[in-house]
Amino acid sequence: MTYWAFVLTPLVVLLIVLLFRFVGCSDFEGADPPPPPRYRDYIMGEPNNPGPVKNTNVKPSSANVIAYWRLIDAAGAVEAKDEKGFQNGQYKEGFGIPPVPGSEGAPGSFLTGQKALIVTDPTTMCRFFNGAYVLVAYKKNLYTPEFTLEAWVDIRWGQNVVDFEHTLFSAGGFYDMPFDLTTTKAFHGFRVFADEENRWQMRIWPSTTNVFQSRPLVTRDGKTHIAVTVQKDGAVGPNKKVVLYVDGKVTGIGTVGFYSLPEHAPLLIGVANGSNDPVNDPLKPTQPMLCLVQEVVLHSKALTQEEIENHVDINKIN
Amino acid sequence: MPNPLTGDFEAVLQVSGATINRLLASMHQNASAKPNLPSFPHSVRMRVGDNRAIDGVRGSADVQVSVPHVELIHGVTDRFILEVGIRAWYRPDPGTSPLPTFIHGTVRAEYRIRDIDPACRGWAKRAADYLWIRVVRDSVRFEGTAQEDESVLGGGISILPVDTAVVDAANMAKITKQIAGLLATRFEATPHPVSNRFRRGLLRSLNAPIGGSAVVTPIGLSGEPAGNIASVNNLLLEGADLAVAIDVGYIMSIVNPALDAIKTFSKTVKVHVSTPWPAPDIDTVYHAGLHPPKVAWQAHGSYAVFNIKVSGWATTRSILANATFDVEENIFLYFDSGAGRLWLSPGSPGVKVHSSGLGSGEVASAVRDAVVKAVGPIVTAACAQAQPTLDGMTTRTQELSEQLQTLDDQATLGLDQAQFVKDGIVLRGWIGLESRHGLMVKFKKTVQQDGHSALESWIPGGRIDKFEWSWTWTGSGKPGKATYDDRFLLRRPGGRVGRWGMALDLQMPLPGLDGWGTVCLKIKGVRVDSVTGQLVAVESTKRCTRFGLNISDALDQGGRLFLRDMPELSKRVPFPELSLVRAGVASDATRMANTLLLYVEEAWDEETASALKGGLEACGRYDAGLALLVLFREGLLAAAGPRLMAMVEEFARELGIAALVNEDVRGGWSRSLSLRSGTAGPAWGLISPEGTVTWTHQGHISPEHLTEALDSHLRRSPDVSPVEFRQSPEIGRQISSTALHPGFFELVESPCPPPPFGRLGGSESIVAFVQKDSASSHAQLRALTSKYEQREGEPGPVVVVVVDGADEREAEALKNQLGFDFVTLPDPVGTITDRFGIGIWPTTITLDRVGTISGLETGVMAAELDDGVGQTEAAE
């Protein structure tokens, strides 16, 4: 009889205690934090969690995303897919950019299969913009009075290469608006570029001076996040406040009196247009960016610093 | 009528509620440390509401979970109450329904054992073989507190007056609903396969105000148990962990084999009766037999007796008298608690023979002798036959312990009591479990870099009730304290982030986040005693983490570079006696930044400050982290330290750059960077994250020149973030007796064994790590001399002094200079020092007799803090 007692004692205890095992099983997620959301999902407001970002109160949303070109399309692709479905871009290559004062020369090609700039998509390859570029044809509402333009880049021209400008985004030029007989030729649009001293800068037309007094040096030795925001400065009037962010930090704040939208002009990623008139003259790529570019997002509002910090944080996770 | 001990059953087993809770505590203790054993997590990070949000609540939660506690409900067969303490930090996803940030309290829920519907997919053939416990949603209760995070409300926000009682009630209801939802879904128990013995209706809970609680289950000793479990009503444990009760009826039934031999007793007895001459003697044969025996169970508390009464007869066909007789035999049953065995021991049979007539005297005598001779062996044989059954328990103990060890690998069990009562036997025993582990005090910076989280602190098998935080600054900051019971976070309201990554305009800056210093944590709480199952109060020692300058180790090639350990200022230690801390002891090499070293020969002047301000503000490098290290000539801070430090730190704070103000200890820094001293002007240097000197400048500099130097020479790196110092050996670490052997790892044969400390010494040992030319080290050696110097005839600990950077001659000189008589080891290139991971001098380690670190002290001994923030740690 004692034998039975000893057999049963642990069995009873085992049974009772094992009933509680559920709390220690895989139902619990353990001490590790949940996996971070994919960068793309975060931008599109589709994350299942906000991830380990600094500003957890910021709700990601795609409502203000006009277009989102990840630029990870396979080699040979003609179109740069817009995740938002607003307007696909077109990969343009197969021409050379001759060196001229202020612009490096480049073979006008893409080098595909480059290491991803996004840690949540490590197997996704991006492109080296070696003088080739992406053209986003004009479409109504592509440009808005307030906007944010952001991208991840990895600079590839040399530190000692000076006296050249390298353009990341450009839209517009010196032209008169089609179908509007009341206008004459004027500057419209904007350009985001690294200046001849390799510092980030921006120009917003019709002003012909650069926006930022404080110009951060371009970042080398790896990826960097660059974003510019343009928003109304003050309740009334056409003044715009322009903010430049590098890796989520405010590196420059400038004010322009007016921003003339580059209506009818394409948005160029990776080059500037050497032709004055983007509507009537053939496009003449110049000032190639010579870097890896990925995750270009155009928003219809000026993102807050917290929102931009989160975009950087999401891509910090290793 | 049911047996008061066992009800309708032959036997029952009772296991105390306290034992079940002790085992649950073992499971809580198992967490993470013993992955092969079932465990109950002490902390979890989880998402809430991703798949199905309740009331729109969705977000992330970090949760500390206390040891669970089961409360047994009297008389029920299918349910119990589970209680567990939780402490949660909830962060809602943006735009979702809010829930209070800090939730702290006890969850109480009833669980019921349910049948699985065979119609459930996949369960048609299995349902009957499983038990499934499910929470009763309506029974879930949460009692505690729920607080919003006041740190994110910020200053200046006015909150409209509200009825806090209404808000509290609403929050509690909301939290309860979330918890109920989680318990019913996410944390639902999976069905558990069980044998027939534990099917529903065969387990019953008993709980009485006196007697405690137990789970009882029937035991079928001669087959499957039959009866109604509700017939078992009495608690039998009397403080024991387990009890087995056996029905007297069953006990009596096992006596039958012993009586079988008696029943078949048949004996012929030859009797010779002498008669007076001339009558012939009479020789005859008696035939003896027995009537069915009567056996009585006589319980006497600590033992019992099987009282066997048998009557019989002895008849003859001769003229001699017939005889009848009565036999009474007692078999004693007692429990040997030392051996853990039940013993059967037969007494001497008592035989009374009744005979009258011719030769009755001889007949009676002969019959008595024959009966005694026959019955004794029968009873002895019966006892011997039963003994192996009783011995089964001792031979099975190891195997059965192993079963319990699937829950607790240190588990043992045994029986140590028996009570013999009129209704049967109650055997009582114990279940021994692993003793409780030490309290774990751990904290780290939050992902958002806005606080320190002690989520991973825990009390194995227990519950944390209080977090006592304290902190000091490396520099002029004020020390602080905070005590919380509802949160494991030490968090400060966020601020603006400056261009160099430091938060600005903070109301409550914290070391590790906003500058360099030390953060300490002590936890208090209760834990389930591994023996009694009672909750006993416990508290940890204070565990401190130093956060320091993340400067590369590579800089100090050819010798160590030192800084003075400024937190010691709060101890009111004379400035020259401040401990020395090694630069480059930070553990996180991936987050090193650039360091701008500004060497100030004489005074902090306006021209230097202006150049620094202008140069930093115009710098175009936003991709490079930078810290400012302002070093004054050695001795300068002794006079004007706090004032000067406060001034420079305030200046740096306005620039938003992390700054450390210190002295050029022993001129090591200026020498390493080839900065000229004695020029009265400042000197500048840039140290890269990799530890190389990328730029130097002697004398005053223009802001433009400084900007140009920064733009050109800064290396890309993360912003400065104070990092945890590479820690000295931790409390509890085992130190090999060869650790003080300088050439141990160099395969150099030594003529002498290692110094006798730790295990070799056989007693407590003290190992002091010192610098040869350091006032603080000298002060510590004097203090050790005063405390531990051997006195004639008095035993004391072995004290070993390791002198970093000293050769044999210098170590001997130090010994003579200070007049101590400890074992002194020169450590010319820091081999021994580095082996121990020492970064602060003096550091004094106490080893117990087996060589485990039981105490660790940095700085000069017995320098108590006014504010209670110390640097002494000891094993719990």
Coordinates of N, CA and C in Angstrom, one line a residue, chain B residues 47 78 80-81 192 214 216 317 343 360 391 488 512 532 535 580 588 601 635 810 847 861:
Chain B
R47 N 2.2 41.8 -26.9 CA 1.3 42.6 -27.6 C -0.1 42.3 -27.1
D78 N -14.0 20.4 -9.1 CA -13.7 20.8 -10.5 C -13.2 22.2 -10.6
F80 N -10.7 25.7 -8.8 CA -9.9 26.3 -7.8 C -9.7 27.8 -8.2
I81 N -9.1 28.5 -7.2 CA -8.8 29.9 -7.4 C -7.4 30.1 -7.7
H192 N -4.8 18.9 -21.1 CA -3.7 18.1 -20.5 C -4.0 16.6 -20.5
A214 N -6.0 21.1 1.1 CA -5.4 19.9 0.5 C -6.2 19.5 -0.7
V216 N -7.4 16.1 -2.5 CA -7.5 14.7 -2.1 C -7.9 13.9 -3.3
R317 N -9.1 -40.3 21.5 CA -10.1 -41.4 21.7 C -9.7 -42.2 22.9
W343 N 6.8 -1.5 10.3 CA 7.2 -2.8 10.7 C 6.1 -3.6 11.3
S360 N -5.4 -34.6 33.0 CA -5.7 -33.3 32.4 C -4.4 -32.3 32.5
D391 N 8.1 -2.6 2.6 CA 9.4 -2.1 2.3 C 9.4 -1.4 0.9
F488 N 8.1 49.3 -12.5 CA 9.5 48.9 -12.4 C 10.4 49.9 -13.2
G512 N 23.1 57.8 -16.9 CA 22.9 56.8 -17.8 C 22.1 57.2 -19.0
T532 N 8.3 25.9 4.3 CA 7.0 26.1 5.0 C 5.9 26.5 4.0
L535 N 4.8 33.0 3.0 CA 5.4 34.1 2.3 C 6.3 34.8 3.4
L580 N 40.5 56.0 -8.4 CA 40.9 56.2 -9.8 C 40.0 55.2 -10.6
D588 N 30.3 48.6 -24.2 CA 29.6 48.6 -25.5 C 30.5 49.3 -26.6
E601 N 45.0 74.2 -18.6 CA 46.2 74.2 -17.8 C 46.0 75.0 -16.5
G635 N 45.4 68.5 -9.6 CA 45.5 69.3 -8.4 C 44.7 70.5 -8.4
E810 N 58.8 47.9 -6.5 CA 57.9 49.0 -6.1 C 56.8 48.4 -5.2
L847 N 36.1 37.2 -0.5 CA 35.8 35.8 -1.0 C 35.5 34.9 0.2
M861 N 37.4 52.1 2.2 CA 36.5 51.4 3.0 C 35.8 52.2 4.1

